[in-house]
Protein backbone atom coordinates (compact mmCIF):
# COMPACT_ATOMS: atom_id res chain seq x y z
CA MET A 1 49.51 67.21 -21.54
CA LYS A 2 48.74 66.18 -18.08
CA TRP A 3 49.54 62.61 -16.80
CA ASP A 4 47.95 60.83 -14.12
CA VAL A 5 48.03 57.18 -13.32
CA ARG A 6 46.19 55.88 -10.25
CA LYS A 7 44.89 52.62 -8.75
CA PHE A 8 41.34 52.06 -9.92
CA SER A 9 39.23 49.92 -7.51
CA LYS A 10 41.43 46.66 -7.78
CA LYS A 11 45.11 46.41 -8.09
CA HIS A 12 45.03 45.01 -11.59
CA ARG A 13 43.42 48.14 -13.18
CA ARG A 14 44.72 51.55 -13.84
CA LEU A 15 43.51 54.71 -15.67
CA ALA A 16 45.74 56.91 -17.72
CA PHE A 17 44.39 60.36 -18.61
CA CYS A 18 45.44 62.62 -21.35
CA VAL A 19 44.15 65.24 -23.80
CA ASN A 20 44.71 64.40 -27.39
CA ARG A 21 45.70 66.64 -30.15
CA PHE A 22 42.01 67.53 -30.90
CA GLY A 23 41.55 68.77 -27.24
CA ILE A 24 39.35 65.71 -26.30
CA LEU A 25 40.02 64.09 -23.03
CA THR A 26 40.89 60.39 -23.67
CA VAL A 27 41.13 57.89 -20.86
CA SER A 28 43.04 54.51 -21.20
CA MET A 29 42.17 51.61 -18.93
CA TYR A 30 44.87 48.87 -18.39
CA PHE A 31 44.07 45.36 -16.96
CA THR A 32 46.64 42.84 -15.96
CA SER A 33 43.82 40.19 -15.28
CA LEU A 34 40.85 39.07 -17.08
CA PRO A 35 37.25 39.53 -15.77
CA ASP A 36 35.51 36.52 -14.48
CA HIS A 37 32.02 36.61 -15.89
CA ALA A 38 30.79 33.92 -13.86
CA ALA A 39 31.75 35.63 -10.52
CA PRO A 40 28.89 36.32 -8.03
CA GLY A 41 27.67 39.87 -8.60
CA PHE A 42 29.70 40.44 -11.92
CA ASP A 43 27.86 43.12 -13.48
CA GLU A 44 28.09 42.46 -17.43
CA GLN A 45 26.29 45.66 -18.36
CA LEU A 46 28.78 47.82 -16.40
CA HIS A 47 31.79 46.01 -17.61
CA PHE A 48 30.83 46.37 -21.33
CA SER A 49 29.74 50.03 -20.78
CA LYS A 50 33.50 50.94 -20.30
CA PHE A 51 34.40 49.73 -23.86
CA LYS A 52 32.45 52.87 -25.17
CA LYS A 53 34.07 55.32 -23.04
CA HIS A 54 37.77 54.36 -22.98
CA ASN A 55 40.68 52.72 -24.90
CA ILE A 56 41.01 49.69 -22.90
CA ILE A 57 44.08 47.24 -22.83
CA PHE A 58 44.35 43.83 -21.35
CA ASN A 59 47.71 42.11 -21.03
CA ALA A 60 46.77 39.24 -18.91
CA GLU A 61 47.85 35.83 -18.11
CA SER A 62 45.23 33.04 -17.52
CA SER A 63 44.62 29.18 -17.60
CA TYR A 64 40.93 29.64 -18.27
CA GLY A 65 38.63 32.21 -19.47
CA HIS A 66 35.44 32.76 -21.37
CA CYS A 67 32.89 35.32 -22.66
CA ASP A 68 29.96 33.81 -24.55
CA ASN A 69 28.53 37.00 -26.28
CA HIS A 70 29.97 40.29 -26.60
CA VAL A 71 29.36 43.18 -29.08
CA GLY A 72 32.53 45.25 -29.03
CA CYS A 73 34.33 48.16 -30.56
CA LEU A 74 37.15 48.10 -33.09
CA SER A 75 39.62 45.79 -31.31
CA PHE A 76 43.05 43.96 -31.79
CA LYS A 77 43.62 40.44 -30.38
CA THR A 78 46.79 38.34 -30.03
CA VAL A 79 48.40 36.09 -27.65
CA LEU A 80 51.89 36.04 -26.49
CA ARG A 81 51.76 32.37 -25.34
CA GLY A 82 49.20 29.61 -25.49
CA GLU A 83 45.96 29.87 -27.57
CA GLU A 84 42.76 31.73 -27.36
CA TRP A 85 39.68 30.90 -29.33
CA TYR A 86 37.12 33.17 -30.98
CA GLY A 87 33.71 32.62 -32.46
CA VAL A 88 33.11 34.97 -35.26
CA ASN A 89 30.37 34.96 -38.05
CA ARG A 90 29.88 31.15 -37.07
CA ARG A 91 33.53 30.47 -37.54
CA ARG A 92 35.94 29.33 -34.85
CA LEU A 93 39.29 31.08 -34.98
CA ALA A 94 42.43 30.03 -33.01
CA ILE A 95 44.77 32.78 -32.05
CA SER A 96 48.26 31.57 -31.48
CA PRO A 97 51.55 33.33 -31.04
CA GLY A 98 52.61 35.12 -34.42
CA ARG A 99 48.94 35.69 -35.42
CA PHE A 100 46.48 38.44 -34.69
CA LEU A 101 42.80 39.18 -35.25
CA ILE A 102 40.97 42.45 -35.86
CA LEU A 103 37.32 42.73 -34.82
CA ASN A 104 35.18 45.72 -36.07
CA ASP A 105 32.95 48.09 -34.20
CA ASP A 106 29.61 46.33 -33.22
CA GLN A 107 30.85 42.93 -34.23
CA ALA A 108 29.27 40.12 -32.06
CA TYR A 109 31.70 37.45 -30.99
CA SER A 110 32.57 34.87 -28.20
CA CYS A 111 36.02 34.17 -26.90
CA HIS A 112 37.43 31.25 -24.77
CA ILE A 113 40.77 29.98 -23.05
CA HIS A 114 40.60 26.39 -22.51
CA LYS A 115 41.32 25.08 -19.07
CA GLY A 116 44.87 23.82 -18.43
CA GLU A 117 47.51 25.65 -20.60
CA SER A 118 48.55 29.00 -19.24
CA THR A 119 47.74 31.57 -21.91
CA ARG A 120 49.02 35.25 -22.01
CA THR A 121 46.72 37.37 -23.90
CA LEU A 122 47.06 40.94 -25.19
CA SER A 123 43.88 42.73 -26.36
CA ILE A 124 43.29 46.48 -27.42
CA PHE A 125 39.96 48.08 -27.45
CA PHE A 126 39.79 51.29 -29.06
CA LYS A 127 37.29 53.98 -28.20
CA LYS A 128 35.25 54.78 -31.40
CA GLU A 129 36.00 58.38 -31.55
CA PHE A 130 39.74 57.73 -30.82
CA ALA A 131 39.89 55.10 -33.59
CA SER A 132 37.83 57.36 -35.99
CA ALA A 133 40.25 60.40 -35.55
CA VAL A 134 43.17 58.04 -36.14
CA LEU A 135 41.79 56.37 -39.18
CA HIS A 136 40.76 59.55 -40.77
CA ASP A 137 44.14 60.82 -40.36
CA ALA A 138 45.75 57.90 -41.81
CA LEU A 139 43.56 57.61 -44.95
CA GLN A 140 43.17 61.23 -45.99
CA HIS A 141 45.54 63.37 -47.97
CA GLU A 142 47.29 66.25 -46.23
CA GLU A 143 45.28 68.86 -48.28
CA ASN A 144 41.94 67.08 -47.34
CA LEU A 145 43.00 67.16 -43.80
CA LEU A 146 43.60 70.85 -43.81
CA ASP A 147 40.21 71.41 -45.07
CA ASP A 148 38.54 68.82 -42.93
CA PRO A 149 40.74 67.83 -39.80
CA PHE A 150 37.81 66.56 -37.50
CA PRO A 151 36.52 62.99 -38.58
CA ASN A 152 32.96 61.80 -38.45
CA PRO A 153 33.01 59.30 -35.51
CA GLU A 154 30.40 57.22 -37.57
CA LYS A 155 32.83 56.42 -40.10
CA ILE A 156 35.31 53.51 -39.21
CA LEU A 157 37.28 51.32 -41.58
CA GLU A 158 35.73 47.75 -42.04
CA PHE A 159 38.38 44.96 -41.45
CA SER A 160 38.00 41.50 -42.60
CA PRO A 161 37.78 39.22 -39.56
CA THR A 162 40.57 36.80 -40.31
CA LEU A 163 43.96 35.93 -38.90
CA HIS A 164 46.90 38.00 -39.75
CA SER A 165 50.57 37.52 -39.40
CA LEU A 166 52.39 39.53 -36.67
CA GLU A 167 55.22 41.16 -38.30
CA SER A 168 58.22 42.68 -36.65
CA PRO A 169 57.24 46.36 -36.73
CA LEU A 170 53.98 45.61 -35.11
CA ARG A 171 55.69 43.37 -32.56
CA LEU A 172 58.08 46.21 -31.60
CA GLN A 173 55.35 48.71 -31.28
CA LEU A 174 53.34 46.19 -28.94
CA SER A 175 56.41 45.74 -26.83
CA GLY A 176 56.79 49.57 -26.64
CA LEU A 177 53.10 49.63 -25.46
CA ILE A 178 53.55 47.20 -22.73
CA SER A 179 56.65 48.64 -21.45
CA ALA A 180 55.03 52.06 -21.31
CA LEU A 181 52.02 50.73 -19.56
CA GLU A 182 54.09 48.77 -17.00
CA THR A 183 56.62 51.50 -16.21
CA SER A 184 54.43 54.74 -16.85
CA GLU A 185 57.32 55.75 -18.77
CA GLY A 186 56.44 59.00 -20.96
CA GLY A 187 53.01 59.41 -19.60
CA ALA A 188 49.63 58.98 -21.17
CA GLY A 189 50.88 60.89 -24.14
CA SER A 190 53.12 57.89 -24.77
CA ILE A 191 50.44 55.52 -24.66
CA ASP A 192 48.23 57.31 -27.04
CA GLU A 193 51.22 57.70 -29.44
CA HIS A 194 51.63 53.81 -29.32
CA LEU A 195 48.02 53.21 -29.94
CA VAL A 196 47.90 55.63 -32.89
CA PHE A 197 50.96 53.75 -34.45
CA ILE A 198 49.36 50.31 -33.78
CA LEU A 199 46.19 51.47 -35.45
CA HIS A 200 48.33 52.52 -38.41
CA HIS A 201 49.83 48.99 -38.54
CA LEU A 202 46.42 47.44 -38.73
CA ILE A 203 45.64 49.74 -41.52
CA GLY A 204 48.72 48.57 -43.33
CA SER A 205 47.54 44.90 -42.82
CA HIS A 206 44.12 45.70 -44.36
CA GLN A 207 45.89 47.43 -47.32
CA SER A 208 48.32 44.59 -47.92
CA ALA A 209 45.54 42.20 -48.19
CA ALA A 210 44.62 44.01 -51.40
CA ILE A 211 48.10 43.78 -52.44
CA HIS A 212 48.24 40.03 -51.87
CA SER A 213 44.95 39.56 -53.59
CA LYS A 214 46.62 40.62 -56.71
CA ASN A 215 48.55 37.25 -56.76
CA VAL A 216 45.29 35.58 -57.25
CA ALA A 217 45.06 34.21 -60.87
CA ALA A 218 41.87 36.24 -61.97
CA VAL A 219 41.04 39.10 -64.30
CA LYS A 220 38.25 40.92 -62.62
CA PRO A 221 39.18 42.70 -59.39
CA ALA A 222 35.92 41.59 -57.71
CA THR A 223 36.85 38.14 -58.49
CA ARG A 224 40.25 38.40 -57.08
CA ALA A 225 38.91 39.73 -53.93
CA GLU A 226 36.36 37.15 -53.38
CA LEU A 227 38.90 34.30 -54.02
CA TYR A 228 41.34 35.95 -51.81
CA ARG A 229 38.73 36.09 -49.11
CA ARG A 230 37.85 32.36 -49.43
CA LEU A 231 41.58 31.55 -49.39
CA CYS A 232 41.96 33.29 -46.11
CA VAL A 233 39.02 31.30 -44.76
CA ALA A 234 40.98 28.19 -45.94
CA ARG A 235 44.10 29.52 -44.08
CA ASP A 236 41.99 30.18 -40.94
CA VAL A 237 40.79 26.64 -40.98
CA LEU A 238 44.37 25.31 -41.10
CA HIS A 239 45.31 27.41 -38.05
CA SER A 240 42.08 26.57 -36.07
CA SER A 241 41.49 22.98 -36.91
CA TYR A 242 45.05 21.86 -37.07
CA MET A 243 44.42 19.15 -34.35
CA GLU A 244 41.83 17.52 -36.46
CA LYS A 245 42.10 15.08 -39.26
CA LEU A 246 42.00 17.56 -42.06
CA ASP A 247 41.92 16.78 -45.79
CA LEU A 248 41.66 18.94 -48.96
CA ASN A 249 37.99 17.81 -49.11
CA ARG A 250 37.21 19.46 -45.87
CA ILE A 251 39.05 22.62 -46.39
CA SER A 252 37.55 22.88 -50.00
CA GLU A 253 33.99 22.67 -48.67
CA VAL A 254 34.59 25.12 -45.91
CA SER A 255 36.14 27.75 -48.24
CA CYS A 256 33.70 26.98 -51.16
CA LEU A 257 36.73 26.31 -53.55
CA SER A 258 37.19 23.29 -55.56
CA VAL A 259 40.18 21.07 -54.55
CA PRO A 260 42.24 22.01 -57.85
CA GLN A 261 41.37 25.63 -57.55
CA LEU A 262 42.30 25.71 -53.78
CA ILE A 263 45.68 24.08 -54.32
CA ARG A 264 46.45 26.11 -57.34
CA GLN A 265 45.34 29.64 -55.91
CA PHE A 266 46.82 28.85 -52.32
CA LYS A 267 50.16 28.19 -53.77
CA ALA A 268 50.05 31.34 -55.89
CA VAL A 269 48.98 33.68 -52.92
CA PHE A 270 50.83 32.08 -49.87
CA ASN A 271 53.80 30.46 -51.73
CA THR A 272 53.15 27.01 -50.39
CA THR A 273 50.53 24.29 -50.41
CA PRO A 274 47.60 23.73 -47.88
CA HIS A 275 49.35 20.46 -46.92
CA ARG A 276 52.59 22.11 -46.22
CA TYR A 277 51.23 25.15 -44.48
CA LEU A 278 49.09 22.68 -42.10
CA ALA A 279 52.41 20.77 -41.40
CA GLU A 280 54.10 24.09 -40.37
CA VAL A 281 51.15 25.04 -38.19
CA ARG A 282 51.26 21.87 -36.28
CA VAL A 283 54.99 21.84 -35.79
CA ARG A 284 55.14 25.33 -34.54
CA ARG A 285 52.13 24.59 -31.93
CA ALA A 286 53.97 21.37 -30.90
CA ALA A 287 57.34 23.43 -30.36
CA GLU A 288 55.29 25.84 -28.10
CA LEU A 289 53.83 23.12 -26.14
CA LEU A 290 57.26 21.43 -25.62
CA GLU A 291 58.83 24.73 -24.54
CA HIS A 292 56.11 25.98 -22.10
CA THR A 293 54.53 22.75 -20.83
CA ASP A 294 55.52 19.47 -19.37
CA ARG A 295 53.03 17.47 -21.36
CA PRO A 296 54.36 14.17 -22.64
CA VAL A 297 55.47 13.86 -26.28
CA HIS A 298 52.69 11.44 -27.17
CA GLU A 299 50.00 13.72 -25.88
CA ILE A 300 51.48 16.68 -27.97
CA THR A 301 51.58 14.26 -30.94
CA TRP A 302 47.90 13.72 -30.73
CA ASP A 303 46.78 17.30 -29.76
CA CYS A 304 48.60 18.71 -32.68
CA GLY A 305 47.04 16.39 -35.28
CA PHE A 306 49.94 14.08 -36.03
CA GLU A 307 49.26 10.40 -36.78
CA ASN A 308 51.83 8.86 -34.47
CA VAL A 309 54.97 10.00 -32.55
CA SER A 310 57.34 8.69 -35.35
CA SER A 311 55.45 11.03 -37.79
CA PHE A 312 55.70 13.84 -35.45
CA CYS A 313 59.48 13.34 -34.63
CA ARG A 314 60.18 13.21 -38.46
CA ALA A 315 58.40 16.37 -39.13
CA PHE A 316 59.86 18.18 -36.04
CA LYS A 317 63.41 17.32 -37.07
CA LEU A 318 62.75 18.38 -40.55
CA ALA A 319 61.73 21.83 -39.26
CA TYR A 320 64.05 22.47 -36.30
CA GLY A 321 66.90 20.16 -36.89
CA VAL A 322 66.70 18.31 -33.68
CA GLN A 323 64.35 15.60 -31.89
CA PRO A 324 61.40 17.16 -29.67
CA LEU A 325 62.93 16.21 -26.46
CA HIS A 326 66.12 18.06 -27.29
CA LEU A 327 64.10 21.43 -27.56
CA ARG A 328 62.49 20.72 -24.28
CA LYS A 329 65.96 19.92 -22.62
CA LYS A 330 67.39 23.16 -24.13
CA GLY A 331 64.44 25.32 -22.62
CA ALA A 332 64.63 23.76 -19.27
């Protein structure tokens, strides 16, 4: 397996070549800065054409970015610091540290990083043939793979466009990928191996949703699946509208669940109530702003959806055992 890393046009772009186990040349492109779609002479068509030819990884820090309309390939989105906003299927989703989003092949979406807060994003775009080969391998029995080892690239698993929790095994795999990219350790084969295992983790997240849906109090599998989908919509609202005045009626309306059904099923599936879940989202976001920005406590209070500074301080101390400014001094 041959390895070649070279500068590609600009200093923030690299190519990694290797031949995968099917004998197909694969190319990974690594970017450490986000493209400026508003820059004079930026070629949108040329930029997006790369997503069909390569596995592409963005590990970039930015205080502002936007793409109003993109139809992409199967991709993984998370942030290591800050927030990035996605528009998918007429829904607004906020990706924060500890959460990730999977977008399907040919999925239309928009993405934005609001001006001000420095955000570090990590996005992986999987070339269709590469993703198809990995998914085929992961979802077939060994006997079937012996008879049919080469997949149909048109068949790719459909993921639900909802926010997922970033668990420790996937965190470790992502850390290993970043280390391999930044140090060129192990060559392109190492990059491909990380991408294979990351796809396996994504498949695991997809399959765990079916397991969690069994906690929904319903008899028919189709009813459980639909209720779980609506509960995930409700959970996404809590993650993405935490700064607003949310009440149960609003969450009920968006998720198409009655208020009693929402509370009862949310507790059964996620082991907490919508109100408590929202409080946790707000406090975690406030803690991140305290640690990584110098914004005043009263601004963080309003921006995280708390009614006043007193209620924020009470919630923060309940969650972390200290007052907000103590965390800021500790991180200084």
